[in-house]
Coordinates of C-alpha atoms in Angstrom, one line a residue:
V747 CA 96.4 127.4 106.4
R748 CA 94.4 124.8 104.5
A749 CA 94.9 126.5 101.2
R750 CA 98.6 127.2 101.8
L751 CA 99.5 123.6 102.8
R752 CA 97.6 122.1 99.9
R753 CA 99.2 124.5 97.5
E754 CA 102.7 123.5 98.8
Q755 CA 102.0 119.8 98.1
R756 CA 100.1 120.4 94.8
I757 CA 96.9 119.0 96.3
P758 CA 93.7 120.3 94.7
D759 CA 91.3 122.4 96.8
D760 CA 88.5 119.8 96.3
A761 CA 90.6 116.8 97.2
I762 CA 89.7 114.5 100.1
V763 CA 92.9 114.4 102.2
C764 CA 93.3 111.3 104.3
F765 CA 96.0 112.3 106.8
T766 CA 98.2 110.2 109.1
A767 CA 100.7 111.4 111.6
A768 CA 102.9 108.5 112.7
R769 CA 106.3 107.0 112.5
L770 CA 107.0 105.2 109.2
T771 CA 107.2 101.8 110.7
A772 CA 105.5 98.5 110.0
I773 CA 103.4 98.5 113.2
K774 CA 101.5 101.6 112.0
G775 CA 99.9 99.6 109.1
F776 CA 100.9 101.8 106.1
T777 CA 100.8 98.7 103.9
Y778 CA 97.0 98.6 104.4
Q779 CA 96.8 102.2 103.3
L780 CA 98.8 101.4 100.2
Q781 CA 96.3 98.6 99.3
A782 CA 93.4 100.8 100.0
A783 CA 94.8 103.6 97.8
Q784 CA 95.0 101.1 95.0
Q785 CA 91.4 100.0 95.3
L786 CA 90.0 103.5 95.9
R787 CA 91.2 104.5 92.5
A788 CA 88.3 102.6 91.0
S789 CA 85.7 104.3 93.3
P790 CA 83.7 107.3 92.0
A791 CA 85.6 109.6 94.4
G792 CA 88.9 107.9 93.6
P793 CA 90.5 110.8 91.6
R794 CA 89.8 113.2 94.5
I795 CA 91.3 111.1 97.3
C796 CA 94.8 111.9 98.5
F797 CA 96.8 110.2 101.3
V798 CA 99.2 112.5 103.2
W799 CA 101.6 110.9 105.7
A800 CA 103.6 113.0 108.2
G801 CA 106.5 111.3 109.9
D802 CA 109.7 109.5 109.3
G803 CA 111.2 106.1 110.1
E804 CA 112.9 103.0 108.9
L805 CA 110.1 102.1 106.4
R806 CA 110.4 105.3 104.4
T807 CA 112.7 103.9 101.6
Q808 CA 110.5 100.8 101.2
L809 CA 107.3 102.9 101.1
E810 CA 108.8 105.2 98.5
A811 CA 109.7 102.2 96.4
E812 CA 106.2 100.7 96.7
I813 CA 104.5 104.0 95.9
E814 CA 106.6 104.2 92.7
R815 CA 106.0 100.6 91.8
L816 CA 102.3 100.9 92.2
R817 CA 102.3 104.3 90.5
L818 CA 100.6 106.0 93.4
G819 CA 102.8 109.1 93.3
E820 CA 99.8 111.3 92.6
D821 CA 97.8 109.7 95.3
I822 CA 100.2 109.7 98.3
R823 CA 102.4 112.4 99.7
L824 CA 105.2 111.6 102.1
L825 CA 105.9 114.8 104.1
G826 CA 108.7 113.5 106.4
Q827 CA 109.1 114.9 109.9
R828 CA 106.8 117.9 110.4
W829 CA 106.3 120.3 113.2
D830 CA 103.1 121.7 111.9
V831 CA 100.9 118.6 112.3
A832 CA 98.1 120.7 114.0
D833 CA 98.0 122.8 110.8
W834 CA 97.7 119.6 108.7
H835 CA 94.7 118.6 110.7
D836 CA 93.1 121.8 109.4
A837 CA 94.1 120.9 105.8
A838 CA 92.8 117.3 106.0
D839 CA 89.4 115.8 105.8
I840 CA 89.9 112.3 107.4
F841 CA 92.4 110.9 109.9
V842 CA 93.6 107.4 109.3
L843 CA 95.5 105.1 111.7
P844 CA 95.3 101.3 110.9
S845 CA 97.9 100.3 113.5
H846 CA 98.8 96.8 114.7
L847 CA 99.4 98.0 118.2
E848 CA 99.1 101.3 120.1
G849 CA 98.8 102.6 123.6
M850 CA 96.3 105.4 124.0
P851 CA 97.4 107.4 120.8
L852 CA 97.6 111.1 121.3
A853 CA 97.4 111.5 117.5
I854 CA 93.8 110.3 117.6
M855 CA 92.9 112.6 120.4
E856 CA 94.4 115.5 118.5
A857 CA 92.5 114.6 115.3
M858 CA 89.2 114.3 117.2
A859 CA 89.8 117.6 119.0
K860 CA 90.2 119.2 115.5
G861 CA 86.9 117.7 114.3
L862 CA 88.4 115.2 111.9
P863 CA 86.5 112.0 111.5
V864 CA 88.8 109.1 112.4
V865 CA 89.1 105.6 110.9
A866 CA 91.4 103.4 112.9
T867 CA 91.9 99.8 113.9
A868 CA 90.2 98.5 117.1
V869 CA 93.4 97.8 119.0
S870 CA 94.7 98.8 122.4
G871 CA 93.1 102.0 123.7
I872 CA 91.7 103.2 120.3
P873 CA 88.1 101.8 120.9
E874 CA 88.0 103.6 124.3
E875 CA 89.1 106.8 122.5
L876 CA 86.7 106.7 119.6
G877 CA 83.7 105.3 121.4
D878 CA 80.8 105.3 119.0
T879 CA 82.4 108.1 116.9
G880 CA 84.5 107.6 113.8
Q881 CA 84.9 104.1 112.3
L882 CA 86.7 101.2 114.0
L883 CA 88.4 98.6 111.8
P884 CA 89.1 94.9 112.6
D885 CA 92.3 94.0 114.5
P886 CA 94.9 93.4 111.8
A887 CA 96.2 90.3 113.7
S888 CA 92.9 88.5 113.1
D889 CA 91.6 90.1 109.9
P890 CA 94.1 92.0 107.8
A891 CA 92.0 91.8 104.7
G892 CA 89.1 93.3 106.7
V893 CA 91.3 96.3 107.6
V894 CA 91.8 97.1 103.9
R895 CA 88.0 96.5 103.1
G896 CA 87.1 98.8 106.0
L897 CA 89.5 101.5 104.9
V898 CA 88.1 101.4 101.3
T899 CA 84.5 101.4 102.4
T900 CA 84.8 104.1 105.0
I901 CA 86.9 106.5 103.0
A902 CA 84.8 106.1 99.9
A903 CA 81.6 106.7 101.9
W904 CA 83.0 109.8 103.7
A905 CA 84.5 111.1 100.5
A906 CA 81.1 110.9 98.7
D907 CA 79.1 112.3 101.6
P908 CA 80.4 115.5 103.2
V909 CA 77.5 115.7 105.6
K910 CA 78.2 112.2 107.0
R911 CA 81.9 113.1 107.2
A912 CA 81.2 116.3 109.0
E913 CA 78.8 114.6 111.5
A914 CA 81.4 112.0 112.3
G915 CA 83.9 114.7 112.9
R916 CA 81.5 116.7 115.1
R917 CA 80.8 113.8 117.3
G918 CA 84.5 113.0 117.7
R919 CA 85.2 116.6 118.7
A920 CA 82.4 116.5 121.2
R921 CA 83.8 113.3 122.7
A922 CA 87.3 114.7 122.9
D923 CA 86.0 117.9 124.5
E924 CA 84.1 115.9 127.1
L925 CA 86.7 113.2 128.0
F926 CA 90.2 114.3 126.9
R927 CA 90.6 118.0 127.9
E928 CA 93.7 118.5 130.1
E929 CA 91.7 120.0 133.0
R930 CA 89.3 117.0 133.1
M931 CA 92.1 114.4 132.9
V932 CA 94.1 116.1 135.7
Q933 CA 91.0 116.3 137.9
R934 CA 90.2 112.7 137.4
S935 CA 93.8 111.6 138.1
L936 CA 93.8 113.6 141.3
E937 CA 90.5 112.0 142.3
L938 CA 91.9 108.6 141.8
L939 CA 95.0 109.4 143.8
R940 CA 92.9 110.7 146.7
R941 CA 90.6 107.7 146.6
H942 CA 93.3 105.0 146.5
L943 CA 96.4 106.3 148.1
P944 CA 96.6 105.9 151.9
A945 CA 96.6 109.0 153.9
A946 CA 100.0 110.4 154.7
A947 CA 101.3 109.2 158.0
P948 CA 101.2 112.0 160.7
R949 CA 104.6 113.5 161.6
P950 CA 105.9 112.4 164.9

């Protein structure tokens, strides 16, 4: 799967793929990835780093124009709407989500369960999901420049050190397995219901 998907998008086998599955909308922070991609070109691992974005939305035309203007066409792939995101997790090396606002994003849980190291902003439920695995970035509302710096630093470090990258992915997968399996979440929900809902009134 990894080889096939990379071949389809003309991505070299040794490239470090930074994958995002999200709607192409401003709230998902794609502009920070654009800035990071520019800066990463100058890093030792720069020529091997490739951003791949799965999703569609109102920002697509603007992002395509910016990619062309910044001459990042070889560094960023826009896949559009995909139904094989799980396969792209296998083809990727890092999962990236520098959002302004989230709920409890399933996309991060799925990436963790696949063993991808995750770099994401510390907003909404993301810190609870990642715990001490992956890399949390500043809240864009208070430190947008810090988000870009964090992306550049983290991606460059993980690209240069496959052992560190694999360890971050392993710890994320272990956390997802412990906390986010369907059976465990259903069990905990039922326990909360039993504890807090009043007992059903007896029938007359």
